[in-house]
PDB file of C-alpha atoms and ligand atoms in Angstrom:
ATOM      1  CA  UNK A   1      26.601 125.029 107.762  1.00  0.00           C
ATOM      2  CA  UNK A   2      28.913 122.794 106.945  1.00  0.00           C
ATOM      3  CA  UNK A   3      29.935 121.866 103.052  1.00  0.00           C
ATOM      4  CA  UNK A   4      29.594 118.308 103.499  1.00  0.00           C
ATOM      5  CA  UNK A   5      25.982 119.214 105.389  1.00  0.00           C
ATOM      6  CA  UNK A   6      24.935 121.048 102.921  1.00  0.00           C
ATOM      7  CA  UNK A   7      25.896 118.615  99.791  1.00  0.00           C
ATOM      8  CA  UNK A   8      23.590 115.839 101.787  1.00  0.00           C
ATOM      9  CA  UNK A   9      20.745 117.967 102.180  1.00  0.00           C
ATOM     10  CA  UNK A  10      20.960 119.532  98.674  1.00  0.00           C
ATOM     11  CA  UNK A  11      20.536 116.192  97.353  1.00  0.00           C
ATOM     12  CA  UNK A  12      18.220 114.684 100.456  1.00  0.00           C
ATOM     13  CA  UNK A  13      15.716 117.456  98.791  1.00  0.00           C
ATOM     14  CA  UNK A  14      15.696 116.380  95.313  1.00  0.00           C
ATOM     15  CA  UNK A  15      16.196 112.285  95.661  1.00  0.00           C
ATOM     16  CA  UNK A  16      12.295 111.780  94.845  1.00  0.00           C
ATOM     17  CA  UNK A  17      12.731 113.476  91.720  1.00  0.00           C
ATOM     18  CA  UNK A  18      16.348 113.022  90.715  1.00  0.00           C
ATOM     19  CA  UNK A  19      16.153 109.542  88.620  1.00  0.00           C
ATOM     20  CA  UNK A  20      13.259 111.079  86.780  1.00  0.00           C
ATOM     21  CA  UNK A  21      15.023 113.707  85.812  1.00  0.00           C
ATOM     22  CA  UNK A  22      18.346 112.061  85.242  1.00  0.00           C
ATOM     23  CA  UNK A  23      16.711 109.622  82.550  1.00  0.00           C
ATOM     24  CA  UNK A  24      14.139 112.515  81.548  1.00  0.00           C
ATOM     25  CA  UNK A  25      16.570 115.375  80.556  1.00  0.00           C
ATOM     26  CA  UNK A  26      18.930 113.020  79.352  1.00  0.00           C
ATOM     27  CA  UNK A  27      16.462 111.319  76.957  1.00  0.00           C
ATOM     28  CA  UNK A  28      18.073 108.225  78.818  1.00  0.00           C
ATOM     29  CA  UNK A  29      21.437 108.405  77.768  1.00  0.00           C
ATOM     30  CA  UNK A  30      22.643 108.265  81.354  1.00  0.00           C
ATOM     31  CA  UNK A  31      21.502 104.583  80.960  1.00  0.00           C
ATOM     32  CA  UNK A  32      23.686 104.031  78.289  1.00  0.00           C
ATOM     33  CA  UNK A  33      26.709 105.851  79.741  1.00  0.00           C
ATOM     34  CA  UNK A  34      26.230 103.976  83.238  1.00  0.00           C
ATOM     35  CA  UNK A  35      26.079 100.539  80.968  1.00  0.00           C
ATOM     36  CA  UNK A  36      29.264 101.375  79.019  1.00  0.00           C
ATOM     37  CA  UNK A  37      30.931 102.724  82.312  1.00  0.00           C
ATOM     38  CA  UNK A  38      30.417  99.014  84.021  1.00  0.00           C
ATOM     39  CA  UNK A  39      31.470  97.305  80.916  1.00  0.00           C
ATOM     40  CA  UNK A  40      34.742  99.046  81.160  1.00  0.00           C
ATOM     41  CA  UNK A  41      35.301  97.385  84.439  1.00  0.00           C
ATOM     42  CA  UNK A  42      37.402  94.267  85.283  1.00  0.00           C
ATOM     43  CA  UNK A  43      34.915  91.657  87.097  1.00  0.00           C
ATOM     44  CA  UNK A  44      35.899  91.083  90.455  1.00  0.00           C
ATOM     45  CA  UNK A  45      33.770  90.315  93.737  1.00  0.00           C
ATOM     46  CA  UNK A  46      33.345  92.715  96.002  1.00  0.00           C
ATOM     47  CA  UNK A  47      32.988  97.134  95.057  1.00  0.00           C
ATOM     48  CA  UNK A  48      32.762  99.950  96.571  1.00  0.00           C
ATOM     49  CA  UNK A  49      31.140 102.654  95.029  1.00  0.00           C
ATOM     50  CA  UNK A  50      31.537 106.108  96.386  1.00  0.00           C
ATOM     51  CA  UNK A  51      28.711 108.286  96.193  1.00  0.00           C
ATOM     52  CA  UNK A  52      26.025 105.585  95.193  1.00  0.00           C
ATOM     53  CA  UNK A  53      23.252 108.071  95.534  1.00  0.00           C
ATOM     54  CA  UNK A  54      20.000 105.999  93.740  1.00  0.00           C
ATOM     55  CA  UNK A  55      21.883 103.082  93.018  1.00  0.00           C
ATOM     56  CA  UNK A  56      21.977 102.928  89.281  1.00  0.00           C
ATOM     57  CA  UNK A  57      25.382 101.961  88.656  1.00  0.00           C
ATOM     58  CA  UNK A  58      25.930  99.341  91.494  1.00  0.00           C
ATOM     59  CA  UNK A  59      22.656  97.404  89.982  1.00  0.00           C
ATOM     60  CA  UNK A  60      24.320  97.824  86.644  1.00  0.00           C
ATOM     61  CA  UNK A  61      27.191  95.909  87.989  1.00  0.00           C
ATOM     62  CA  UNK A  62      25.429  93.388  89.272  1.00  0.00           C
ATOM     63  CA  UNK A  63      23.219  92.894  86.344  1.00  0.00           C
ATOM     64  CA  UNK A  64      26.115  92.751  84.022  1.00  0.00           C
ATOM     65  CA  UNK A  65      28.077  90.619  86.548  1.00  0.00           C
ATOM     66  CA  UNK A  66      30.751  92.611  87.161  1.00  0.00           C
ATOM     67  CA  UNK A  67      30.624  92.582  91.064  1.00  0.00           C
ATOM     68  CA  UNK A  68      29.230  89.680  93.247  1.00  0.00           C
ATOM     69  CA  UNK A  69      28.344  91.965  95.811  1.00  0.00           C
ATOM     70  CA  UNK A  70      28.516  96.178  96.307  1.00  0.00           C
ATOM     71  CA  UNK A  71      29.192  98.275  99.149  1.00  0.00           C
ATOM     72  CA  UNK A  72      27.916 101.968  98.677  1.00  0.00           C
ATOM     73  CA  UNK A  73      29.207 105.321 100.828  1.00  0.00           C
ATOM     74  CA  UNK A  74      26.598 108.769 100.374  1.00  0.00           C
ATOM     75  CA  UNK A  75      26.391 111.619 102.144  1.00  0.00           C
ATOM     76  CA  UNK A  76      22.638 111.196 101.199  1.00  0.00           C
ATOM     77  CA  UNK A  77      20.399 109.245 102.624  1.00  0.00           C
ATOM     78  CA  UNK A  78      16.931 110.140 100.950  1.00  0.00           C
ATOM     79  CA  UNK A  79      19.436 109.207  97.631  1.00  0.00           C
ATOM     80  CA  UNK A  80      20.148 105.951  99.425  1.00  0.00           C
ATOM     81  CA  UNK A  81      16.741 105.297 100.234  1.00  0.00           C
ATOM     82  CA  UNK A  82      15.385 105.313  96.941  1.00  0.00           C
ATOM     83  CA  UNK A  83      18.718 103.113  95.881  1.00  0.00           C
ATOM     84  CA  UNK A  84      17.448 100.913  98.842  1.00  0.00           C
ATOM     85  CA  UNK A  85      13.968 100.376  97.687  1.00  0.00           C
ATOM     86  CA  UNK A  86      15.165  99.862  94.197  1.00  0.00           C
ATOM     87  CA  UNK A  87      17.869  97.238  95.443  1.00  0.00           C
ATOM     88  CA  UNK A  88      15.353  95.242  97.639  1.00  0.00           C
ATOM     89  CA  UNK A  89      13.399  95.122  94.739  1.00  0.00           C
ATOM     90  CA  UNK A  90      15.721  93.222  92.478  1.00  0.00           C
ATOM     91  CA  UNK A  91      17.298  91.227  95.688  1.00  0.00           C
ATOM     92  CA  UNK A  92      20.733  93.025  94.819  1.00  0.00           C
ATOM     93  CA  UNK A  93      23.364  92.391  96.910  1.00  0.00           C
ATOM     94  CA  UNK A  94      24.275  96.170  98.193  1.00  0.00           C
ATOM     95  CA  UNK A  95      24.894  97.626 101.426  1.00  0.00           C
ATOM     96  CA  UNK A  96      24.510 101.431 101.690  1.00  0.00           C
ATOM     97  CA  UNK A  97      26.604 103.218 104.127  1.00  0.00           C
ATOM     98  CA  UNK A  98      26.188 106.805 105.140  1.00  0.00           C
ATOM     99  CA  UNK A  99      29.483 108.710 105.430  1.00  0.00           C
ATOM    100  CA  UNK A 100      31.678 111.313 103.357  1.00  0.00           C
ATOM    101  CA  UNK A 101      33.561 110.259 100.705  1.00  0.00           C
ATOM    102  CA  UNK A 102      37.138 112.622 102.192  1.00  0.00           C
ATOM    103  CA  UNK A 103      36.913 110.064 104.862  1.00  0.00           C
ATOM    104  CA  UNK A 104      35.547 106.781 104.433  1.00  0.00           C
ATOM    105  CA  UNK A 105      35.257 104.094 107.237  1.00  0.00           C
ATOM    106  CA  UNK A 106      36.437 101.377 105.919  1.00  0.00           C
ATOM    107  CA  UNK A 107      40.163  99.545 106.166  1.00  0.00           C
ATOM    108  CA  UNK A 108      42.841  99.915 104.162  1.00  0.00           C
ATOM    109  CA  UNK A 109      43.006  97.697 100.994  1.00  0.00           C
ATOM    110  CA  UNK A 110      39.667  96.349 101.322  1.00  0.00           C
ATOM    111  CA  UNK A 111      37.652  96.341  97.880  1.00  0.00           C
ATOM    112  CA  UNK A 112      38.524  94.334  94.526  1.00  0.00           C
ATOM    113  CA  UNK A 113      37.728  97.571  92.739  1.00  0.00           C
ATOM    114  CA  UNK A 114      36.139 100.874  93.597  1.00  0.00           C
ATOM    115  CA  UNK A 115      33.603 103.286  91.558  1.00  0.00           C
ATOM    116  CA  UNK A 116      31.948 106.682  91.472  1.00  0.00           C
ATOM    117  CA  UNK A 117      29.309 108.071  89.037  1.00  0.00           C
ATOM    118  CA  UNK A 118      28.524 111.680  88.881  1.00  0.00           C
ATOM    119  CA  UNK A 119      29.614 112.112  92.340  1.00  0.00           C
ATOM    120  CA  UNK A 120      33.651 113.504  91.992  1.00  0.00           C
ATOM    121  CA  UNK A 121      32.649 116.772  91.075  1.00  0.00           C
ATOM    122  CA  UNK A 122      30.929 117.409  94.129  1.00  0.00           C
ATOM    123  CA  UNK A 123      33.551 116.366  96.575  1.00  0.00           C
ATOM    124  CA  UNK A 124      34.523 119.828  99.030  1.00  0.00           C
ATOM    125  CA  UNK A 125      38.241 118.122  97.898  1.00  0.00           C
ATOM    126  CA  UNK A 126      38.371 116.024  94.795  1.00  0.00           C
ATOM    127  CA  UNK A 127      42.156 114.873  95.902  1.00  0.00           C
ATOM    128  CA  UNK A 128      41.247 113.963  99.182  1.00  0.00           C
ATOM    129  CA  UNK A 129      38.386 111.786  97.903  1.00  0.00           C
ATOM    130  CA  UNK A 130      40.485 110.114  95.280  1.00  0.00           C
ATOM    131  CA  UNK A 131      43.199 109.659  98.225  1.00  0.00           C
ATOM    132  CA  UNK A 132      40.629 107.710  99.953  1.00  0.00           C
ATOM    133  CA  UNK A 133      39.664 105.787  96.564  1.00  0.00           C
ATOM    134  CA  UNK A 134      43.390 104.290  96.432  1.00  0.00           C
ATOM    135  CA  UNK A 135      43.288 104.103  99.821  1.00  0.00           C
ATOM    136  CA  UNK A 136      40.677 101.428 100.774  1.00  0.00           C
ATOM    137  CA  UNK A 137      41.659  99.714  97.210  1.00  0.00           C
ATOM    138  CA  UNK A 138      43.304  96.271  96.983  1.00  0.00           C
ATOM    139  CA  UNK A 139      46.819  96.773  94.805  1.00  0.00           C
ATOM    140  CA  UNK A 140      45.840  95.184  91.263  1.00  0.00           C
ATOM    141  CA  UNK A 141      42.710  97.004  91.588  1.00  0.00           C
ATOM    142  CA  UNK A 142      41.074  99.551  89.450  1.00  0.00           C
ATOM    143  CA  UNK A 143      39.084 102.360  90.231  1.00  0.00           C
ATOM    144  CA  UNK A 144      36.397 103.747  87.678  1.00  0.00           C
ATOM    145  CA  UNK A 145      34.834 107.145  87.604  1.00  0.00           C
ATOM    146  CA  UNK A 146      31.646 108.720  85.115  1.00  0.00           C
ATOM    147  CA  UNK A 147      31.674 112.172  85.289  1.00  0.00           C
ATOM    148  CA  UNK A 148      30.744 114.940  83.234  1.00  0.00           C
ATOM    149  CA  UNK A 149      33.162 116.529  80.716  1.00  0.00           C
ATOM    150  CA  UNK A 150      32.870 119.602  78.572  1.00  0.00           C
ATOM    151  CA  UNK A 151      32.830 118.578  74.046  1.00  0.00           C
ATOM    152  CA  UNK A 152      35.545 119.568  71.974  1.00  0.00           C
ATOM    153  CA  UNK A 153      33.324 120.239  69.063  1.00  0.00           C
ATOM    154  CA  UNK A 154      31.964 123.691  69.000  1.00  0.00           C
ATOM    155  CA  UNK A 155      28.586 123.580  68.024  1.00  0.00           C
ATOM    156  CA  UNK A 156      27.975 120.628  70.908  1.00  0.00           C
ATOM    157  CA  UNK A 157      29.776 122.965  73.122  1.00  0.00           C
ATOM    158  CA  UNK A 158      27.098 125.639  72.465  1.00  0.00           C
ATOM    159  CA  UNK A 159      24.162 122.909  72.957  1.00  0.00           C
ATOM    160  CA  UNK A 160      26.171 121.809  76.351  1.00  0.00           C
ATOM    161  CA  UNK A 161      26.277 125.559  77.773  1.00  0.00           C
ATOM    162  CA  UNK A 162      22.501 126.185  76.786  1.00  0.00           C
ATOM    163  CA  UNK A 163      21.654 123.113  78.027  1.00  0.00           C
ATOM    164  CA  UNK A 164      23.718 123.356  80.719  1.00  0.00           C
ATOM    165  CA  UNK A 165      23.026 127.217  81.826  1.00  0.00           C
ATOM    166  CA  UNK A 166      19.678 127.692  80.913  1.00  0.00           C
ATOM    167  CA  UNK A 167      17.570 124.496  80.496  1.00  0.00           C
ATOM    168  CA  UNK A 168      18.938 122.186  83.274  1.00  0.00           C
ATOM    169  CA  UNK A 169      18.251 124.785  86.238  1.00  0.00           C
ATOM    170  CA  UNK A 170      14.895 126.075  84.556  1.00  0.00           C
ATOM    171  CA  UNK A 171      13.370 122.284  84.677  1.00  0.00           C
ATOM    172  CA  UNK A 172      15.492 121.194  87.494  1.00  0.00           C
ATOM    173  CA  UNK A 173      13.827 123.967  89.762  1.00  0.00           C
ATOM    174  CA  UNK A 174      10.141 123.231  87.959  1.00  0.00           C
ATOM    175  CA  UNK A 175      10.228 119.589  88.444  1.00  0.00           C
ATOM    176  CA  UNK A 176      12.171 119.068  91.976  1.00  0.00           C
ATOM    177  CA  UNK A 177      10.529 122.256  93.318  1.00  0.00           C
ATOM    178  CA  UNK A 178      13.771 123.376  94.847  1.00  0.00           C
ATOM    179  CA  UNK A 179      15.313 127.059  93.892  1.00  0.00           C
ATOM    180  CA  UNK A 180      18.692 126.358  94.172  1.00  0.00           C
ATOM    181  CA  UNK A 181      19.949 123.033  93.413  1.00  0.00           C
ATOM    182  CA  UNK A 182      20.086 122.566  89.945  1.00  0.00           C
ATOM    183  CA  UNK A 183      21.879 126.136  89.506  1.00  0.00           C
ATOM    184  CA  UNK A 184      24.292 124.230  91.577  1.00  0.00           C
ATOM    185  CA  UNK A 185      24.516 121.179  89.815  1.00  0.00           C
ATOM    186  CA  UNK A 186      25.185 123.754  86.475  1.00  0.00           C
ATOM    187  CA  UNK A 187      27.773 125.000  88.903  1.00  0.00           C
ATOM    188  CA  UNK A 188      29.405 122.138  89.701  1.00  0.00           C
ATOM    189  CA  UNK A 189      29.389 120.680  85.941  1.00  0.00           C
ATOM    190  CA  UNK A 190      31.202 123.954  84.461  1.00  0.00           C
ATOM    191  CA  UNK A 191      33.986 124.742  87.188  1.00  0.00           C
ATOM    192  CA  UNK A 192      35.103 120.940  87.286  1.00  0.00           C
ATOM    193  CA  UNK A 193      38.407 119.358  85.783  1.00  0.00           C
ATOM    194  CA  UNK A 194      37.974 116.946  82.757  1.00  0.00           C
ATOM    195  CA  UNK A 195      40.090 114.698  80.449  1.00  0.00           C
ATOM    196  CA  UNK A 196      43.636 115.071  80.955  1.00  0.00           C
ATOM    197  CA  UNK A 197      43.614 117.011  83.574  1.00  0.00           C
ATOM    198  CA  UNK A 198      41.161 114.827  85.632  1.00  0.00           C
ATOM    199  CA  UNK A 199      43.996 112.139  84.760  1.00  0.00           C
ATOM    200  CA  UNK A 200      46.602 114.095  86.541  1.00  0.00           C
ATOM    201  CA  UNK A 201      44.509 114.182  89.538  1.00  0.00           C
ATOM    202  CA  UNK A 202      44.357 110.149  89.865  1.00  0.00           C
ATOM    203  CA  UNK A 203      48.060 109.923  89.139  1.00  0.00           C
ATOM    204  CA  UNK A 204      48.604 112.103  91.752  1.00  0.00           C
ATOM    205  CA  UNK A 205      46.552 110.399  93.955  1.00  0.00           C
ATOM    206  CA  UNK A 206      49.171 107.251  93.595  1.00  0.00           C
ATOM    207  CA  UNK A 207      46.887 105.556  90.493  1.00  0.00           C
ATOM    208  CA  UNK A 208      49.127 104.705  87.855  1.00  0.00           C
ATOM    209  CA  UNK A 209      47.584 104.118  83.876  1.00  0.00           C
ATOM    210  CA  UNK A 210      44.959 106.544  84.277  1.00  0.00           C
ATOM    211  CA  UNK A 211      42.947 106.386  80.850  1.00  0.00           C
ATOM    212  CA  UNK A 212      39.850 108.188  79.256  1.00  0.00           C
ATOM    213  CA  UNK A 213      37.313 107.424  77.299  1.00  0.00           C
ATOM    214  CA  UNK A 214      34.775 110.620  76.057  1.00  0.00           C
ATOM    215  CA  UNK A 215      31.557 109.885  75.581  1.00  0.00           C
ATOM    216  CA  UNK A 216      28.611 111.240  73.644  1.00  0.00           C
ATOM    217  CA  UNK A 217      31.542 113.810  72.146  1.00  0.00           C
ATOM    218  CA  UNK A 218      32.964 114.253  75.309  1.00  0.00           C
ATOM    219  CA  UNK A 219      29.792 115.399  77.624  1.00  0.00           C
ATOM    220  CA  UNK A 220      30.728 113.115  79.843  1.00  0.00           C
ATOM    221  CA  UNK A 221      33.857 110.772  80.016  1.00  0.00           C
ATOM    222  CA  UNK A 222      35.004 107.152  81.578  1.00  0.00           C
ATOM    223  CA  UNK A 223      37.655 107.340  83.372  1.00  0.00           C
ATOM    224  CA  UNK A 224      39.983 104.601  84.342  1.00  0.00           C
ATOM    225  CA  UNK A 225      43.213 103.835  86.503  1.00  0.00           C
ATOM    226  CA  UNK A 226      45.340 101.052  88.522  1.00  0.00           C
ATOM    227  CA  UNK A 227      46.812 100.871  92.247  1.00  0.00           C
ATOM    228  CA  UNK A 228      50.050  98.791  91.349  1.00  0.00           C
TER     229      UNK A 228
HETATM  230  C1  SAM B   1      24.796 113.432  91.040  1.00  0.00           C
HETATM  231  S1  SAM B   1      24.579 112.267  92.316  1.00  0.00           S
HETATM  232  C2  SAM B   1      25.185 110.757  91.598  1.00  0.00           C
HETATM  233  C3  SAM B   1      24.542 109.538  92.197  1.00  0.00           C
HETATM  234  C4  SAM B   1      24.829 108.210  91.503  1.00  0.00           C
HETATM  235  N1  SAM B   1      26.210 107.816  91.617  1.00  0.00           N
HETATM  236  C5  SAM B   1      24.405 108.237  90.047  1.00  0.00           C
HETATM  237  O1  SAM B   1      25.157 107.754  89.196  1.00  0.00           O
HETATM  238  O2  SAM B   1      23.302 108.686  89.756  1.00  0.00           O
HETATM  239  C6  SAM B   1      25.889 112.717  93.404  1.00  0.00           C
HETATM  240  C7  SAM B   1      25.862 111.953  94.738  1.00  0.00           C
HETATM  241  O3  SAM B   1      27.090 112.221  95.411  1.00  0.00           O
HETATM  242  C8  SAM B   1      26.831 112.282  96.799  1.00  0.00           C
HETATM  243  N2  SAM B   1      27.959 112.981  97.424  1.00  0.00           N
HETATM  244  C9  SAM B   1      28.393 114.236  97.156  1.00  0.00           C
HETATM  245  N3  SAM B   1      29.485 114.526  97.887  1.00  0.00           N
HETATM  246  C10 SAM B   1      29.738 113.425  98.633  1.00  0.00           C
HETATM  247  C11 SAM B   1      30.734 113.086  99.586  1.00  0.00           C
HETATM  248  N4  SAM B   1      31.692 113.949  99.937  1.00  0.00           N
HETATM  249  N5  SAM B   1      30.707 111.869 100.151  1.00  0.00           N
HETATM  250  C12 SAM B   1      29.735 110.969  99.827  1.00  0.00           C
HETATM  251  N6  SAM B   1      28.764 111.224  98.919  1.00  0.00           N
HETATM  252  C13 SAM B   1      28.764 112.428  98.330  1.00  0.00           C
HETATM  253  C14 SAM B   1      25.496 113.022  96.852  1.00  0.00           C
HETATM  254  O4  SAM B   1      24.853 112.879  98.085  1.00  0.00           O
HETATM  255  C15 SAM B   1      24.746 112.374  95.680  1.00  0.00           C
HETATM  256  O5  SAM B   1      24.013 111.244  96.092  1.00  0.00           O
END
């Protein structure tokens, strides 16, 4: 099967569960990370944001007033259907589009500013996807990322990998009934770039001013950069 098959599907299976357990395990502070993510951004009119999944962050923007309207690109579309029913429900202005982030169909330069929560570290090829960030992104726009990082300090490090190792796939698998996909998402988390060297992958995607901001000690972190 194909990667990019097999990403949908993964999270096709465990959309009617995966807010729950987003806010659940997190005691919420997913909520608070999306919130500080969206107040980082520049208000403008019209986002994209790549890998929208259940919607959480492209309401945020639109609650906060960062983005009159929000376009949103998954490779999931049980993810996108709960982000549907969620955005019908608050009459927010989002249009969900089903297509792979390593190739998106839209033109060149056509979004004020683009986004992406949690969904980088599951690209099959995290430059391509940023490529295709800068891409379809208006020069003088910014592009801003959530994605999980790994804490300096030692005894949150410890926490993070029991957490992380152990806890995460043991309640992921009770709660979403599926074997495999939260010893992926563990996976994905511990093999992915962070910090500076998540930096160098926007500058070399042609973003220039690439900033981060750590959060919660650093287990997860803002990231932030320009297309001149
Ligand atoms: C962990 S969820 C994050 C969803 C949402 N952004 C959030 O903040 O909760 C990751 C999402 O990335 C999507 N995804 C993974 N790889 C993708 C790709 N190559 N193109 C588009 N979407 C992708 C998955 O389908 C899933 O909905």
């Amino acid at each position: 099967m194909e990667e990019k098959q097999h990403i949908g599907q993964l999270f096709d299976r465990i959309a009617p569960t995966y807010d729950g357990l987003n806010h659940g395990l997190s005691l919420s502070i997913d909520r608070l990370w999306r919130r500080k993510t969206v107040t980082s951004m520049m208000p403008c009119k019209h986002v994209l944001d790549v890998a929208i999944g259940t919607a959480d962050l492209a309401i945020e923007m639109l609650r906060q007033g960062k983005a009159e309207q929000v376009t949103g690109i998954d490779l999931s579309d049980q993810m996108m259907a709960i982000g549907k029913e969620k955005s019908e429900k608050r009459k927010a202005n989002i249009t969900f589009v089903h297509g792979n982030a390593q190739q998106m169909p839209f033109e060149d330069c056509s979004f004020d500013a683009v986004t992406c929560a949690f969904g980088c570290r599951n690209f099959q090829n995290l430059d391509e996807g940023l490529r295709e960030m800068y891409r379809v992104l208006q020069p003088g726009g910014q592009v801003t990322i959530l994605e999980f990082s790994y804490p300096s300090n030692r005894l949150l490090r410890a926490l993070y990998d029991l957490y992380f190792t152990h806890m995460l796939p043991a309640i992921g698998r009770i709660v979403s009934k599926d074997k495999t996909a939260y010893t992926y998402l563990n996976k994905s988390v511990k093999s992915f770039c962070w910090g500076e060297a998540f930096a160098a992958h926007l500058r070399d995607a042609g973003f220039t001013d690439a900033q981060f901001k750590p959060l919660t000690g650093g287990i997860a972190t803002i990231y932030t950069a320009v297309k001149r």
